[in-house]
mmCIF file of C-alpha atoms in Angstrom:
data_model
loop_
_atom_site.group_PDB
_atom_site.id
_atom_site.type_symbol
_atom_site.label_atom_id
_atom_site.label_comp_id
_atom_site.label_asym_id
_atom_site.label_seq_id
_atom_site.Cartn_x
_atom_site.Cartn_y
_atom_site.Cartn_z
ATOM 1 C CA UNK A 1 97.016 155.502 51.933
ATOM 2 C CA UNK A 2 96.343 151.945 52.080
ATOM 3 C CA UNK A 3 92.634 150.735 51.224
ATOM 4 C CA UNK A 4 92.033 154.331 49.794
ATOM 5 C CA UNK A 5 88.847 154.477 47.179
ATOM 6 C CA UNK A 6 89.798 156.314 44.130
ATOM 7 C CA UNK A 7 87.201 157.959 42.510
ATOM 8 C CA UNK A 8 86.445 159.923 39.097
ATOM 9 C CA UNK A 9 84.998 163.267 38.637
ATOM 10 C CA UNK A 10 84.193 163.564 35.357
ATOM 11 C CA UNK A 11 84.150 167.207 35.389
ATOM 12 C CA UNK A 12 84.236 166.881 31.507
ATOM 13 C CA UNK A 13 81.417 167.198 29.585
ATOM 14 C CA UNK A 14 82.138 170.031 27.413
ATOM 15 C CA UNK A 15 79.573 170.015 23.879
ATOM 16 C CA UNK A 16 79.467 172.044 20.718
ATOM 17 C CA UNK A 17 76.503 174.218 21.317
ATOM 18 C CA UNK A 18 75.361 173.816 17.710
ATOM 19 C CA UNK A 19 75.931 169.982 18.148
ATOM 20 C CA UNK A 20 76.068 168.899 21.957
ATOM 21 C CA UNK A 21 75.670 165.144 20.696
ATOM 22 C CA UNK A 22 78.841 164.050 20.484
ATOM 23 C CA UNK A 23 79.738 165.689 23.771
ATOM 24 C CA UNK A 24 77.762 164.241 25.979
ATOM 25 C CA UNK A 25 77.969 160.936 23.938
ATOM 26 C CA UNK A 26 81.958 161.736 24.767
ATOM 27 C CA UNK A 27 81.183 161.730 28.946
ATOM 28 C CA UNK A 28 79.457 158.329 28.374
ATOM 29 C CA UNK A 29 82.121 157.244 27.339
ATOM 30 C CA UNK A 30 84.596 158.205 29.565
ATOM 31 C CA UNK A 31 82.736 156.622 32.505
ATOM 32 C CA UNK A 32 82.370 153.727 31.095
ATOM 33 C CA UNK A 33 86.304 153.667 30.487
ATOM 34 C CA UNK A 34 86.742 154.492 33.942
ATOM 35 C CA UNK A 35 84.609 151.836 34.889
ATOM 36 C CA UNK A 36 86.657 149.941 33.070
ATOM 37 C CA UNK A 37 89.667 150.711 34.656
ATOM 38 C CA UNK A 38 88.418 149.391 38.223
ATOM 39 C CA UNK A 39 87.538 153.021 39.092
ATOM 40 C CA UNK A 40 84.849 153.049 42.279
ATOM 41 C CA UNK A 41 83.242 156.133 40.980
ATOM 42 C CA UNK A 42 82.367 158.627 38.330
ATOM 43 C CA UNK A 43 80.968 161.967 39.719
ATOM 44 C CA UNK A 44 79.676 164.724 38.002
ATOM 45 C CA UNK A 45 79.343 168.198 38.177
ATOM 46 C CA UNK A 46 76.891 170.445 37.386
ATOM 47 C CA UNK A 47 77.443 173.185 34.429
ATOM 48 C CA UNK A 48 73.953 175.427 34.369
ATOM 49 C CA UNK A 49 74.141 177.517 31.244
ATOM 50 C CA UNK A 50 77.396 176.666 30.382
ATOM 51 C CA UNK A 51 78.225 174.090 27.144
ATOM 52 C CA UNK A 52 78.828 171.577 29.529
ATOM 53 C CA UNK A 53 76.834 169.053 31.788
ATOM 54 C CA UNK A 54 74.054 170.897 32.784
ATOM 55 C CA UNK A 55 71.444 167.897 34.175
ATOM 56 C CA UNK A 56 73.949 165.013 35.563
ATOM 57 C CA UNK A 57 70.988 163.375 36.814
ATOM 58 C CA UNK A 58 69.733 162.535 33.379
ATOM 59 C CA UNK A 59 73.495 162.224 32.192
ATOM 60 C CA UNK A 60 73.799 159.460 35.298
ATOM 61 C CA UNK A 61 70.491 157.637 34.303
ATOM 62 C CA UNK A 62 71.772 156.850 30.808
ATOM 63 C CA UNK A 63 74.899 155.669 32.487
ATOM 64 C CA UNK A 64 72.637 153.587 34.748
ATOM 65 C CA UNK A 65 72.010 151.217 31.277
ATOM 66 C CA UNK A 66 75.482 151.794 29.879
ATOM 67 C CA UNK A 67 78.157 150.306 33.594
ATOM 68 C CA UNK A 68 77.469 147.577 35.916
ATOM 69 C CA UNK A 69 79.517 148.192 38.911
ATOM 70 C CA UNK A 70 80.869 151.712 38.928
ATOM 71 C CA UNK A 71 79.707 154.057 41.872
ATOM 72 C CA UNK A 72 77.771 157.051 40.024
ATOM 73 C CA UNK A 73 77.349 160.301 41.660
ATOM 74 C CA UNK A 74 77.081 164.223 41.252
ATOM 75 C CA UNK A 75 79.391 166.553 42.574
ATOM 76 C CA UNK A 76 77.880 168.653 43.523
ATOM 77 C CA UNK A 77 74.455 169.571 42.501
ATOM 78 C CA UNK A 78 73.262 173.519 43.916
ATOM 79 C CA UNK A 79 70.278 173.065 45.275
ATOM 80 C CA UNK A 80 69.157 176.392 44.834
ATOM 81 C CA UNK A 81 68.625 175.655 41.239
ATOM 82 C CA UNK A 82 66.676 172.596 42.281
ATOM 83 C CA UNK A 83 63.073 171.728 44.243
ATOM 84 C CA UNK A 84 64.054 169.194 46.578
ATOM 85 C CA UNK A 85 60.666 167.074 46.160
ATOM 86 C CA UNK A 86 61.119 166.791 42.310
ATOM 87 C CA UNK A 87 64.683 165.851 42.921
ATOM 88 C CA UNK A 88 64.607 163.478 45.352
ATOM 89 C CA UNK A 89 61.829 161.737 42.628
ATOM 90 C CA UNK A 90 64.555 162.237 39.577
ATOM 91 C CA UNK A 91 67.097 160.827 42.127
ATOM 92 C CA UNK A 92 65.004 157.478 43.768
ATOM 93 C CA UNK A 93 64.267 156.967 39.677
ATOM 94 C CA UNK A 94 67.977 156.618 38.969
ATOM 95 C CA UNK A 95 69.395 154.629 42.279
ATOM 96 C CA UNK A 96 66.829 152.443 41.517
ATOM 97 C CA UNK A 97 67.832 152.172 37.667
ATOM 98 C CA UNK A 98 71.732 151.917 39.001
ATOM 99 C CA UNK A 99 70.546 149.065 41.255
ATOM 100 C CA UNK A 100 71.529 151.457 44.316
ATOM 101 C CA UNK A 101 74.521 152.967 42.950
ATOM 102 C CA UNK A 102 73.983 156.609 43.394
ATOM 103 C CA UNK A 103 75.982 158.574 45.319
ATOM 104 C CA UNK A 104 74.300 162.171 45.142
ATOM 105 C CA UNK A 105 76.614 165.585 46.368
ATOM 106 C CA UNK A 106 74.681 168.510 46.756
ATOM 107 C CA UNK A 107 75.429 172.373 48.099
ATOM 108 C CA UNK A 108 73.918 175.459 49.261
ATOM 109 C CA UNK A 109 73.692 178.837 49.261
ATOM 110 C CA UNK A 110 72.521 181.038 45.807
ATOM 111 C CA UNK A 111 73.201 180.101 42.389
ATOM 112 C CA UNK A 112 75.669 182.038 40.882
ATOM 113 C CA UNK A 113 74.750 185.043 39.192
ATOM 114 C CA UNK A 114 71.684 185.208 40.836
ATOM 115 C CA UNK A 115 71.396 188.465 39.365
ATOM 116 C CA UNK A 116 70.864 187.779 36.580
ATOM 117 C CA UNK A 117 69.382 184.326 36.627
ATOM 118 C CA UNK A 118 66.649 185.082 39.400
ATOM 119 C CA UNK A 119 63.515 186.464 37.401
ATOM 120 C CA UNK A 120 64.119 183.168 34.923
ATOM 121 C CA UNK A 121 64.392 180.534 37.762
ATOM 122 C CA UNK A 122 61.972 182.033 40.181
ATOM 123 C CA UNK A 123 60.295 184.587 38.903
ATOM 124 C CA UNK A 124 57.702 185.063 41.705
ATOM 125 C CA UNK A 125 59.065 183.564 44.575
ATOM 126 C CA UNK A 126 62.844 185.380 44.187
ATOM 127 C CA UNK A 127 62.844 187.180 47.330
ATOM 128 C CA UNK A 128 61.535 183.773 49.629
ATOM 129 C CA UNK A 129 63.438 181.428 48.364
ATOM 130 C CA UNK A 130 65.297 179.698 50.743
ATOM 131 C CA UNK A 131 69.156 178.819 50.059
ATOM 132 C CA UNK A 132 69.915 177.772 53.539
ATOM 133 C CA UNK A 133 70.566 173.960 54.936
ATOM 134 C CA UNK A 134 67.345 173.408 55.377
ATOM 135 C CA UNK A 135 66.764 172.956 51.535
ATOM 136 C CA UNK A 136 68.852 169.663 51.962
ATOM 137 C CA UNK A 137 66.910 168.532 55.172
ATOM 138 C CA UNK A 138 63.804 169.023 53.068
ATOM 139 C CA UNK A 139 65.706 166.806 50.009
ATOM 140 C CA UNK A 140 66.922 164.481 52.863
ATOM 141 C CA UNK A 141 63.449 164.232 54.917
ATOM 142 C CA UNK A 142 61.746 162.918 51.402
ATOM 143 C CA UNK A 143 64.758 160.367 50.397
ATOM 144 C CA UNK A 144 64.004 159.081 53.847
ATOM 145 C CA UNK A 145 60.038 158.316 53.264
ATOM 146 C CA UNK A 146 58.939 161.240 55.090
ATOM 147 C CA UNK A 147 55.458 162.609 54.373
ATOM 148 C CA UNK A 148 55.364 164.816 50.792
ATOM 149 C CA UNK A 149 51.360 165.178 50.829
ATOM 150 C CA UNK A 150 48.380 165.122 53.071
ATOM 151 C CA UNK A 151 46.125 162.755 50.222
ATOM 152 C CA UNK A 152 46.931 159.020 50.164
ATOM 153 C CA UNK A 153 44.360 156.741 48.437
ATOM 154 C CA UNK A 154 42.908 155.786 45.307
ATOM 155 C CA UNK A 155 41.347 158.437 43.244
ATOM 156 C CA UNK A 156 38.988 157.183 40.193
ATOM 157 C CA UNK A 157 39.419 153.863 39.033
ATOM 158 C CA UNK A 158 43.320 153.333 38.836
ATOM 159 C CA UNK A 159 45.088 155.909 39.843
ATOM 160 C CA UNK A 160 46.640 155.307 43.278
ATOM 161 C CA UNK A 161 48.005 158.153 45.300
ATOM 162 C CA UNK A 162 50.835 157.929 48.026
ATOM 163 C CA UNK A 163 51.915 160.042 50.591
ATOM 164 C CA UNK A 164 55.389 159.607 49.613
ATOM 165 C CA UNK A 165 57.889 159.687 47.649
ATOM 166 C CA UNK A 166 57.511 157.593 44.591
ATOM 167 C CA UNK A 167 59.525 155.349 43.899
ATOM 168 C CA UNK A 168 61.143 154.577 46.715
ATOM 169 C CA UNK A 169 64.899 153.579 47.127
ATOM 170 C CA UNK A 170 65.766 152.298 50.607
ATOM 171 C CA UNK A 171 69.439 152.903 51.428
ATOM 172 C CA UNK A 172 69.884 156.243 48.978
ATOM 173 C CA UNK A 173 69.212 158.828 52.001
ATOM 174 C CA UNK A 174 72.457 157.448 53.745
ATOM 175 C CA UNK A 175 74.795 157.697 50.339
ATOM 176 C CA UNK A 176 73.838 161.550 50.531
ATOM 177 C CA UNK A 177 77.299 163.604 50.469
ATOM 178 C CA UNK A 178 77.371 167.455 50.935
ATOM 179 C CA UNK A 179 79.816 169.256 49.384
ATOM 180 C CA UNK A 180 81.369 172.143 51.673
ATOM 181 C CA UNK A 181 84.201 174.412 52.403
ATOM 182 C CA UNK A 182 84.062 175.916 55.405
ATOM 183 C CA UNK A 183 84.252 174.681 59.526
ATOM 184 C CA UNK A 184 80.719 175.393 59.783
ATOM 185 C CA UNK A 185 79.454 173.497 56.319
ATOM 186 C CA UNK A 186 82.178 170.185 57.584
ATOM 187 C CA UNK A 187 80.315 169.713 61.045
ATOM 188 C CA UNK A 188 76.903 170.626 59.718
ATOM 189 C CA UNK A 189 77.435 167.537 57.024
ATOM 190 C CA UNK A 190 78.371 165.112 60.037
ATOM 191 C CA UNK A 191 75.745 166.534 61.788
ATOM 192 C CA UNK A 192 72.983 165.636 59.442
ATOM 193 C CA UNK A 193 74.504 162.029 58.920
ATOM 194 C CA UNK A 194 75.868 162.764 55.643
ATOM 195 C CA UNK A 195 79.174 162.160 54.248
ATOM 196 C CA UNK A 196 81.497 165.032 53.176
ATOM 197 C CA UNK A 197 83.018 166.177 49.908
ATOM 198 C CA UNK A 198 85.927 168.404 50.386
ATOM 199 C CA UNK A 199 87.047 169.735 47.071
ATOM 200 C CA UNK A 200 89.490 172.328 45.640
ATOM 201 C CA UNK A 201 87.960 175.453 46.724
ATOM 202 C CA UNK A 202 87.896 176.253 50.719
ATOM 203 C CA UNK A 203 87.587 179.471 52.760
ATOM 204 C CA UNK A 204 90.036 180.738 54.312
ATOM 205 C CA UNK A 205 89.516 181.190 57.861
ATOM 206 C CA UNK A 206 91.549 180.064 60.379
ATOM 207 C CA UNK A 207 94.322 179.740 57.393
ATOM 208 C CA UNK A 208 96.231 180.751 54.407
ATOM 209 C CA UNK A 209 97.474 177.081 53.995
ATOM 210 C CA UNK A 210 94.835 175.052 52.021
ATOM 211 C CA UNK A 211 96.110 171.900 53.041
ATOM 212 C CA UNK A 212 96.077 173.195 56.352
ATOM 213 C CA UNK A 213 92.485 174.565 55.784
ATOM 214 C CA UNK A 214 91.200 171.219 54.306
ATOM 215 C CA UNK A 215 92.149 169.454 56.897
ATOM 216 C CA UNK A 216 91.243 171.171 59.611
ATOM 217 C CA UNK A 217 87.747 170.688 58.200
ATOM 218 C CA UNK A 218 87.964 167.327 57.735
ATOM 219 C CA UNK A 219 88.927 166.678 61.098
ATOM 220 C CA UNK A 220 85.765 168.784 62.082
ATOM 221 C CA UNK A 221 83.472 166.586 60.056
ATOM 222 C CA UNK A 222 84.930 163.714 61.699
ATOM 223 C CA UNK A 223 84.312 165.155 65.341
ATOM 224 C CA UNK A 224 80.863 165.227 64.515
ATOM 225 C CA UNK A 225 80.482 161.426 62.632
ATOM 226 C CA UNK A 226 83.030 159.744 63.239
ATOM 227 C CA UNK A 227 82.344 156.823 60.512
ATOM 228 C CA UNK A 228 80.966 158.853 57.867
ATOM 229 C CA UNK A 229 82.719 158.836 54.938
ATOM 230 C CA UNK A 230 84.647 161.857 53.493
ATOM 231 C CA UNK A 231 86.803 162.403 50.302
ATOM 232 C CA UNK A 232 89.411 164.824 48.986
ATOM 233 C CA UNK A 233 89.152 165.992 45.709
ATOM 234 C CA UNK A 234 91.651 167.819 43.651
ATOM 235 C CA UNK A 235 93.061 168.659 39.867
ATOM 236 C CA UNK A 236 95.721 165.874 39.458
ATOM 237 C CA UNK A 237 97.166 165.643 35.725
ATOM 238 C CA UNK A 238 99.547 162.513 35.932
ATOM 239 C CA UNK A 239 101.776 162.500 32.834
ATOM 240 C CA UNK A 240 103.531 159.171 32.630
ATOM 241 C CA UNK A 241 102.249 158.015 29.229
ATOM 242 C CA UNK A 242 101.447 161.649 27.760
ATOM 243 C CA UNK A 243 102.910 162.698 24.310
ATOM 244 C CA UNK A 244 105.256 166.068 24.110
ATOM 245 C CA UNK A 245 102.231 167.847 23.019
ATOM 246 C CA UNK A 246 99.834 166.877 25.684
ATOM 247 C CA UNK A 247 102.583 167.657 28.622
ATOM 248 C CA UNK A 248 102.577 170.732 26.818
ATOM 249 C CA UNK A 249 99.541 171.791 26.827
ATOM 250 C CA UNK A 250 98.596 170.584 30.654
ATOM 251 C CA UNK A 251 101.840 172.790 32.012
ATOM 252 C CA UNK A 252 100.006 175.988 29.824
ATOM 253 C CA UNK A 253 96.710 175.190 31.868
ATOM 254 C CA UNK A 254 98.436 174.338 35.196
ATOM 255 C CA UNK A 255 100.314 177.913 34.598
ATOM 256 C CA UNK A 256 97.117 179.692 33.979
ATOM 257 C CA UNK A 257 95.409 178.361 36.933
ATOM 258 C CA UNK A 258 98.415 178.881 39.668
ATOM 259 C CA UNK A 259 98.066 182.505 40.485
ATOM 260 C CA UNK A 260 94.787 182.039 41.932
ATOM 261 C CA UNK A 261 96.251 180.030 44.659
ATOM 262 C CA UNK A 262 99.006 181.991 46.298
ATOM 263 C CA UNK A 263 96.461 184.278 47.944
ATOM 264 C CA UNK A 264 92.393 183.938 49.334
ATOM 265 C CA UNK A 265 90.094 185.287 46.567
ATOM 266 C CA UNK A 266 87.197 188.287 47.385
ATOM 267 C CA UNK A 267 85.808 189.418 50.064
ATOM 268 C CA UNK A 268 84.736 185.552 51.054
ATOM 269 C CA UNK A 269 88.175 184.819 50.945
ATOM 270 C CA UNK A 270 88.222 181.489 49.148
ATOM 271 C CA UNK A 271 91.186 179.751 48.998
ATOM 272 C CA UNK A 272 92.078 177.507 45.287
ATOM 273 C CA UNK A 273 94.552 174.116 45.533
ATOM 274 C CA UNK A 274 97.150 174.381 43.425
ATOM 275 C CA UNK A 275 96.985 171.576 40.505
ATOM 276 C CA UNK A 276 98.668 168.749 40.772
ATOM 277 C CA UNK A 277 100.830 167.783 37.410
ATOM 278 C CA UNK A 278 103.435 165.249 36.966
ATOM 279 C CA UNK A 279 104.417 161.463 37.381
ATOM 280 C CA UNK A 280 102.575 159.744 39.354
ATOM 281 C CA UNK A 281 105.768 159.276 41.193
ATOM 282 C CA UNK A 282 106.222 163.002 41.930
ATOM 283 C CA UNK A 283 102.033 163.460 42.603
ATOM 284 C CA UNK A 284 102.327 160.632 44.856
ATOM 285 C CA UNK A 285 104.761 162.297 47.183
ATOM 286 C CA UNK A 286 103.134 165.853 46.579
ATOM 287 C CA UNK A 287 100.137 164.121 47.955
ATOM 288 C CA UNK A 288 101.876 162.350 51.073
ATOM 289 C CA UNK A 289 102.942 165.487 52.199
ATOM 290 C CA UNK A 290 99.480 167.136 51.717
ATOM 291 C CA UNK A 291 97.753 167.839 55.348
ATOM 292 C CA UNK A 292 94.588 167.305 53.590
ATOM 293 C CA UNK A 293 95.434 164.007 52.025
ATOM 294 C CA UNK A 294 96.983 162.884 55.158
ATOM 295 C CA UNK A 295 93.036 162.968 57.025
ATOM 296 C CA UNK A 296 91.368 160.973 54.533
ATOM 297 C CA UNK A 297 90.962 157.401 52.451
ATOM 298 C CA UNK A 298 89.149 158.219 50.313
ATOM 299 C CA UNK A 299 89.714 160.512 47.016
ATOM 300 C CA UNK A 300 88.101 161.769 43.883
ATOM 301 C CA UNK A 301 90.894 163.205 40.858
ATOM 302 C CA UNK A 302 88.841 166.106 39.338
ATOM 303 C CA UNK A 303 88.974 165.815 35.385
ATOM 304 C CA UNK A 304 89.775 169.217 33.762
ATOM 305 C CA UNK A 305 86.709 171.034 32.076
ATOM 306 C CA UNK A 306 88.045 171.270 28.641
ATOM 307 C CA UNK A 307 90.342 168.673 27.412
ATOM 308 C CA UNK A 308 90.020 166.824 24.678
ATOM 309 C CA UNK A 309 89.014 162.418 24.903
ATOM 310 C CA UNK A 310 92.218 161.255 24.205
ATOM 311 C CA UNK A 311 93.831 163.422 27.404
ATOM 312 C CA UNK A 312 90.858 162.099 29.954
ATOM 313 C CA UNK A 313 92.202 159.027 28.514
ATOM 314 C CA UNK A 314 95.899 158.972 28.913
ATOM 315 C CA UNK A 315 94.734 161.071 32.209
ATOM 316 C CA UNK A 316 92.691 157.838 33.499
ATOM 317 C CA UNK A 317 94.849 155.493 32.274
ATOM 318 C CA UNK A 318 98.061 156.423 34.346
ATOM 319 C CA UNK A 319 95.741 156.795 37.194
ATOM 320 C CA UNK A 320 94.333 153.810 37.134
ATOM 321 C CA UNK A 321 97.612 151.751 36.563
ATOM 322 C CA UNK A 322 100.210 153.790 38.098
ATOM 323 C CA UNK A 323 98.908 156.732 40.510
ATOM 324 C CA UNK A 324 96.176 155.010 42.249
ATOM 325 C CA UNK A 325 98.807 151.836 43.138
ATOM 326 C CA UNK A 326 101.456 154.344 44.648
ATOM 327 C CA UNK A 327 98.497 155.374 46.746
ATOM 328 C CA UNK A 328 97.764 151.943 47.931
ATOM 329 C CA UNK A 329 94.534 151.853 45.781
ATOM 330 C CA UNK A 330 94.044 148.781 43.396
ATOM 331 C CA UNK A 331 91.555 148.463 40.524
ATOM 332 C CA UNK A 332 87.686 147.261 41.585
ATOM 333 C CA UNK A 333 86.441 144.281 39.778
#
């Protein structure tokens, strides 16, 4: 996979609900060691009312003052938990802050356990909300400078008014990824002239093979933009430099995990890639002879949720030095 980017989902983030300091002090630092490494990116994922990461945006502006080079994105943020004008201000804020590093993924569709979360996120508007793509075209229409208000002008003494947007980051709208897992959500995203994140969780439709099913809609992405950008991303646990204990303890959680993907889940029939845990030697060739892998050059490892620092950094570590070079990848600078 010559020239591929490797990227870094840091889908950690876990906190002590009595004490969430030194967790998210924790992710911090784990970007910035991956930045360190000559990683191109750190993405991360969005954990509503979970003890995890539950606003990356603000996560990614404090890493905006704490790397220099390293790609920062999210992946992905639900947009039904967001208004697309007030994001698209929190996200011009931090590209410009980055110095036009963001790299936001966002998704569609209800939150989960919209149940039970509806009456507290929308109390009055529940049953209008829109969920569909056209929440991102609304996201992706202000990002581009498109009209947010009928007033422009100056109002009193100082206070200036814009039609827009404010601020305004030029370039962001084309870094927009979508995150999908279906045919239909692949050619949508190239489309729309966004890029695609493909991830570990696809539906099953034309297939009971995920890397049959992930590529298949990577290759429809790519029918529709051809030079858009699209990345893989999957659970890899390299274990070159890992103690007894800690090869331990990843086999217990790669065990757990497996039975999930033999078979498509409920009645949406979502189909889960099997972790990938090893030496980089025997990932490498599991990935080779991935279908998915084999469609792409670009990829993002997806951190475990709840492993401790040391493991993201033995994890990153054997990446950086060892995985990502038997993928053809070398370090950025």
């Amino acid at each position: 996979m010559g020239g591929a980017l490797c990227g870094e989902e840091t889908a950690a983030g876990t906190f002590d609900p009595a004490d969430p300091g030194p967790g998210h002090e924790a992710t911090l630092a784990t970007v910035e060691l991956g930045e360190q490494l000559g990683f191109d990116s750190a993405w991360l994922r969005h954990r509503h009312l979970q003890p995890g990461i539950s606003s990356p945006v603000a996560v990614l502006a404090a890493l905006t003052q704490r790397t220099r080079r390293i790609g920062l994105g999210t992946a992905v943020t639900p947009l039904a938990w967001e208004n697309p004008l007030r994001l698209a201000e929190d996200l011009a804020t931090v590209d410009v802050l980055s110095g036009g590093r963001l790299h936001p993924g966002v998704s569609v569709g209800p939150p989960m356990h919209w149940d039970d979360v509806k009456d507290a996120l929308y109390p009055d508007t529940a049953d209008r909300e829109d969920f569909s793509y056209q929440r991102v075209e609304r996201l992706l229409r202000f990002l581009r400078g498109e009209r947010a208000s009928t007033f422009v002008g100056r109002e009193g003494v100082v206070e200036e008014w814009s039609d827009r947007v404010q601020p305004q980051s030029p370039g962001l709208a084309g870094r927009m990824w979508y995150g999908g897992g279906s045919l239909r959500s692949a050619a949508w995203a190239g489309e729309h002239g966004m890029h695609f994140l493909t991830s570990s969780v696809v539906k099953a439709e034309d297939s009971d093979d995920f890397p049959e099913v992930q590529a298949s809609h990577v290759r429809a992405f790519r029918a529709a933009n051809p030079t858009g950008r699209v990345s893989q991303g999957l659970v890899v646990i390299p274990t070159d430099s890992a103690t007894a204990e800690q090869r331990a303890r990843y086999a217990a959680y790669v065990e757990a995990r497996t039975p999930r993907t033999t078979a498509p889940q409920g009645p949406a029939r979502m189909l889960f890639a099997r972790d990938l845990l090893g030496t980089s030697e025997e990932i490498a060739e599991a990935l080779y002879a991935h279908a998915g892998f084999r469609e792409v050059t670009e990829m993002v490892f997806a951190l475990p949720f709840d492993f401790a620092p040391a493991d993201y950094e033995q994890i990153l570590t054997d990446t950086a030095t060892r995985l990502g070079p038997a993928l053809g990848w070398r370090p950025g600078g």
